[in-house]
PDB file of C-alpha atoms and ligand atoms in Angstrom:
ATOM      1  CA  MET A   1      89.352  72.133 123.208  1.00 56.00           C
ATOM      2  CA  ALA A   2      88.336  72.299 119.593  1.00 63.00           C
ATOM      3  CA  GLU A   3      84.626  71.834 119.054  1.00 80.00           C
ATOM      4  CA  LYS A   4      83.787  68.338 117.178  1.00 96.00           C
ATOM      5  CA  VAL A   5      82.873  68.824 113.613  1.00 98.00           C
ATOM      6  CA  TYR A   6      80.023  66.822 112.354  1.00 98.00           C
ATOM      7  CA  THR A   7      79.026  65.716 108.766  1.00 98.00           C
ATOM      8  CA  PHE A   8      75.720  65.668 107.330  1.00 98.00           C
ATOM      9  CA  GLU A   9      75.823  61.977 106.902  1.00 98.00           C
ATOM     10  CA  GLU A  10      76.483  61.685 110.566  1.00 98.00           C
ATOM     11  CA  VAL A  11      73.765  64.156 111.699  1.00 98.00           C
ATOM     12  CA  VAL A  12      70.971  62.728 109.613  1.00 97.00           C
ATOM     13  CA  LYS A  13      71.333  59.698 111.411  1.00 98.00           C
ATOM     14  CA  HIS A  14      69.910  61.215 114.457  1.00 98.00           C
ATOM     15  CA  ASN A  15      66.253  61.807 113.202  1.00 98.00           C
ATOM     16  CA  ASN A  16      63.761  60.265 115.582  1.00 98.00           C
ATOM     17  CA  ASN A  17      62.133  60.994 118.992  1.00 96.00           C
ATOM     18  CA  HIS A  18      64.733  58.898 121.040  1.00 98.00           C
ATOM     19  CA  ASP A  19      67.581  60.555 119.236  1.00 98.00           C
ATOM     20  CA  CYS A  20      67.271  63.943 117.418  1.00 98.00           C
ATOM     21  CA  TRP A  21      70.057  66.253 116.231  1.00 98.00           C
ATOM     22  CA  LEU A  22      69.446  69.653 114.286  1.00 98.00           C
ATOM     23  CA  ILE A  23      71.514  71.667 112.108  1.00 98.00           C
ATOM     24  CA  ILE A  24      71.201  75.438 112.788  1.00 98.00           C
ATOM     25  CA  SER A  25      73.496  78.455 111.716  1.00 97.00           C
ATOM     26  CA  GLY A  26      76.581  76.011 111.152  1.00 97.00           C
ATOM     27  CA  LYS A  27      76.061  74.283 114.564  1.00 98.00           C
ATOM     28  CA  VAL A  28      74.772  70.888 115.798  1.00 98.00           C
ATOM     29  CA  TYR A  29      72.384  70.606 118.580  1.00 98.00           C
ATOM     30  CA  ASP A  30      71.193  67.476 120.334  1.00 98.00           C
ATOM     31  CA  VAL A  31      67.565  68.296 121.085  1.00 98.00           C
ATOM     32  CA  THR A  32      66.484  64.637 122.213  1.00 98.00           C
ATOM     33  CA  ALA A  33      66.124  65.814 125.777  1.00 98.00           C
ATOM     34  CA  PHE A  34      64.166  68.934 124.846  1.00 98.00           C
ATOM     35  CA  LEU A  35      61.683  67.368 122.682  1.00 98.00           C
ATOM     36  CA  ALA A  36      58.940  67.105 125.171  1.00 97.00           C
ATOM     37  CA  ASP A  37      59.625  70.508 126.582  1.00 97.00           C
ATOM     38  CA  HIS A  38      59.772  72.514 123.123  1.00 98.00           C
ATOM     39  CA  PRO A  39      56.953  74.965 123.339  1.00 97.00           C
ATOM     40  CA  GLY A  40      56.567  74.563 119.403  1.00 97.00           C
ATOM     41  CA  GLY A  41      56.054  70.705 119.909  1.00 98.00           C
ATOM     42  CA  ASP A  42      58.229  67.614 119.217  1.00 98.00           C
ATOM     43  CA  GLU A  43      56.865  67.108 115.685  1.00 98.00           C
ATOM     44  CA  THR A  44      58.059  70.562 114.542  1.00 98.00           C
ATOM     45  CA  LEU A  45      61.647  69.743 115.763  1.00 98.00           C
ATOM     46  CA  LEU A  46      61.324  66.140 114.218  1.00 98.00           C
ATOM     47  CA  GLU A  47      60.304  67.752 110.873  1.00 98.00           C
ATOM     48  CA  SER A  48      63.529  69.876 110.917  1.00 98.00           C
ATOM     49  CA  THR A  49      65.878  66.823 110.946  1.00 98.00           C
ATOM     50  CA  GLY A  50      67.559  65.613 107.872  1.00 96.00           C
ATOM     51  CA  LYS A  51      68.238  69.183 106.584  1.00 97.00           C
ATOM     52  CA  ASP A  52      69.759  72.609 107.378  1.00 98.00           C
ATOM     53  CA  ALA A  53      67.099  73.786 109.759  1.00 98.00           C
ATOM     54  CA  THR A  54      68.361  77.332 109.886  1.00 98.00           C
ATOM     55  CA  GLY A  55      65.386  78.692 107.956  1.00 98.00           C
ATOM     56  CA  ASP A  56      62.828  76.862 109.884  1.00 97.00           C
ATOM     57  CA  PHE A  57      64.241  78.212 113.293  1.00 98.00           C
ATOM     58  CA  GLU A  58      64.633  81.717 112.112  1.00 97.00           C
ATOM     59  CA  ASP A  59      61.067  81.950 110.454  1.00 97.00           C
ATOM     60  CA  VAL A  60      59.570  81.415 113.918  1.00 97.00           C
ATOM     61  CA  GLY A  61      61.396  84.444 115.389  1.00 97.00           C
ATOM     62  CA  HIS A  62      62.699  82.627 118.546  1.00 98.00           C
ATOM     63  CA  SER A  63      63.367  84.690 121.545  1.00 97.00           C
ATOM     64  CA  LYS A  64      66.526  85.300 123.415  1.00 97.00           C
ATOM     65  CA  ASP A  65      65.297  82.672 125.865  1.00 96.00           C
ATOM     66  CA  ALA A  66      65.222  80.118 123.190  1.00 97.00           C
ATOM     67  CA  LYS A  67      68.639  81.055 121.890  1.00 96.00           C
ATOM     68  CA  ASP A  68      70.008  80.867 125.501  1.00 97.00           C
ATOM     69  CA  LYS A  69      68.343  77.279 125.885  1.00 97.00           C
ATOM     70  CA  MET A  70      70.116  76.235 122.524  1.00 97.00           C
ATOM     71  CA  LYS A  71      73.515  76.849 124.185  1.00 97.00           C
ATOM     72  CA  GLY A  72      73.096  73.959 126.512  1.00 97.00           C
ATOM     73  CA  LEU A  73      72.017  71.716 123.480  1.00 98.00           C
ATOM     74  CA  LEU A  74      75.011  72.624 121.322  1.00 97.00           C
ATOM     75  CA  ILE A  75      77.319  69.523 120.668  1.00 97.00           C
ATOM     76  CA  GLY A  76      79.599  70.836 117.870  1.00 97.00           C
ATOM     77  CA  ASP A  77      80.086  72.428 114.727  1.00 97.00           C
ATOM     78  CA  PHE A  78      78.625  71.383 111.295  1.00 98.00           C
ATOM     79  CA  ASP A  79      80.658  70.779 108.179  1.00 98.00           C
ATOM     80  CA  GLU A  80      78.913  72.983 105.735  1.00 97.00           C
ATOM     81  CA  SER A  81      80.746  71.503 102.784  1.00 97.00           C
ATOM     82  CA  THR A  82      78.958  68.176 103.395  1.00 98.00           C
ATOM     83  CA  LEU A  83      75.357  69.606 103.047  1.00 96.00           C
ATOM     84  CA  PRO A  84      73.825  68.183  99.790  1.00 94.00           C
ATOM     85  CA  PRO A  85      72.388  70.433  97.117  1.00 87.00           C
ATOM     86  CA  GLN A  86      68.844  71.391  98.103  1.00 75.00           C
TER      87      GLN A  86
HETATM   88  C1  HEM B 101      67.637  73.977 119.535  1.00 75.24           C
HETATM   89  C2  HEM B 101      66.696  74.260 118.852  1.00 75.24           C
HETATM   90  C3  HEM B 101      65.397  75.032 119.455  1.00 75.24           C
HETATM   91  C4  HEM B 101      65.059  75.544 120.662  1.00 75.24           C
HETATM   92  C5  HEM B 101      66.091  75.663 121.733  1.00 75.24           C
HETATM   93  C6  HEM B 101      63.697  76.081 120.556  1.00 75.24           C
HETATM   94  C7  HEM B 101      63.121  76.711 121.662  1.00 75.24           C
HETATM   95  C8  HEM B 101      61.796  77.158 121.653  1.00 75.24           C
HETATM   96  C9  HEM B 101      61.219  78.087 122.758  1.00 75.24           C
HETATM   97  C10 HEM B 101      61.901  78.381 123.975  1.00 75.24           C
HETATM   98  C11 HEM B 101      59.979  78.518 122.250  1.00 75.24           C
HETATM   99  C12 HEM B 101      58.982  79.575 122.993  1.00 75.24           C
HETATM  100  C13 HEM B 101      58.935  80.902 122.207  1.00 75.24           C
HETATM  101  C14 HEM B 101      60.403  81.545 122.273  1.00 75.24           C
HETATM  102  O1  HEM B 101      60.959  81.667 123.324  1.00 75.24           O
HETATM  103  O2  HEM B 101      60.759  81.974 121.273  1.00 75.24           O
HETATM  104  C15 HEM B 101      59.915  78.089 120.831  1.00 75.24           C
HETATM  105  C16 HEM B 101      58.583  78.044 119.957  1.00 75.24           C
HETATM  106  C17 HEM B 101      58.492  77.703 118.871  1.00 75.24           C
HETATM  107  N1  HEM B 101      59.576  76.759 118.147  1.00 75.24           N
HETATM  108 FE1  HEM B 101      61.236  76.403 118.702  1.00 75.24          FE
HETATM  109  N2  HEM B 101      63.243  75.967 119.412  1.00 75.24           N
HETATM  110  C18 HEM B 101      64.105  75.283 118.426  1.00 75.24           C
HETATM  111  C19 HEM B 101      63.935  74.794 117.374  1.00 75.24           C
HETATM  112  C20 HEM B 101      62.866  74.927 116.657  1.00 75.24           C
HETATM  113  C21 HEM B 101      62.814  74.522 115.103  1.00 75.24           C
HETATM  114  C22 HEM B 101      63.732  73.872 114.373  1.00 75.24           C
HETATM  115  C23 HEM B 101      61.689  74.832 114.820  1.00 75.24           C
HETATM  116  C24 HEM B 101      60.834  74.237 113.424  1.00 75.24           C
HETATM  117  C25 HEM B 101      59.938  75.211 112.953  1.00 75.24           C
HETATM  118  C26 HEM B 101      60.815  75.325 115.938  1.00 75.24           C
HETATM  119  C27 HEM B 101      59.507  75.822 115.952  1.00 75.24           C
HETATM  120  C28 HEM B 101      58.958  76.552 116.854  1.00 75.24           C
HETATM  121  C29 HEM B 101      57.476  77.042 116.827  1.00 75.24           C
HETATM  122  C30 HEM B 101      56.565  76.732 115.732  1.00 75.24           C
HETATM  123  C31 HEM B 101      57.311  77.759 118.128  1.00 75.24           C
HETATM  124  C32 HEM B 101      56.060  78.439 118.492  1.00 75.24           C
HETATM  125  C33 HEM B 101      55.206  77.777 119.404  1.00 75.24           C
HETATM  126  C34 HEM B 101      53.979  78.604 119.872  1.00 75.24           C
HETATM  127  O3  HEM B 101      54.033  79.774 120.094  1.00 75.24           O
HETATM  128  O4  HEM B 101      52.954  78.325 119.398  1.00 75.24           O
HETATM  129  N3  HEM B 101      61.646  75.418 116.902  1.00 75.24           N
HETATM  130  N4  HEM B 101      61.043  77.310 120.402  1.00 75.24           N
END
């Protein structure tokens, strides 16, 4: 089955500690259930909503463990054409 594709407008609605989605490397992740467990804290994840968080994620130099963890949080693809100009 094809993965669901989300627009920026849709993703940015999910920007709080009860409902938190992130855009990283063209994919959309629902990190709500992971907020309390994130070793970098829930605030860092919340601060990475409302934008393309690829740079934030890469700057930390996340481990293979982190990348494996991400796979379970993936909910779909991001439609890059909907990203507003920075
Ligand atoms: C789905 C997305 C993410 C997952 C699954 C994730 C997972 C993890 C994991 C497992 C660690 C422990 C260190 C490691 O294994 O690399 C970590 C550390 C960290 N993460 Fe994330 N992370 C995500 C997104 C982000 C984002 C968007 C930021 C924003 C800057 C961030 C900031 C940090 C920081 C600052 C640490 C270091 C904590 C410390 O060692 O003091 N993470 N993350």
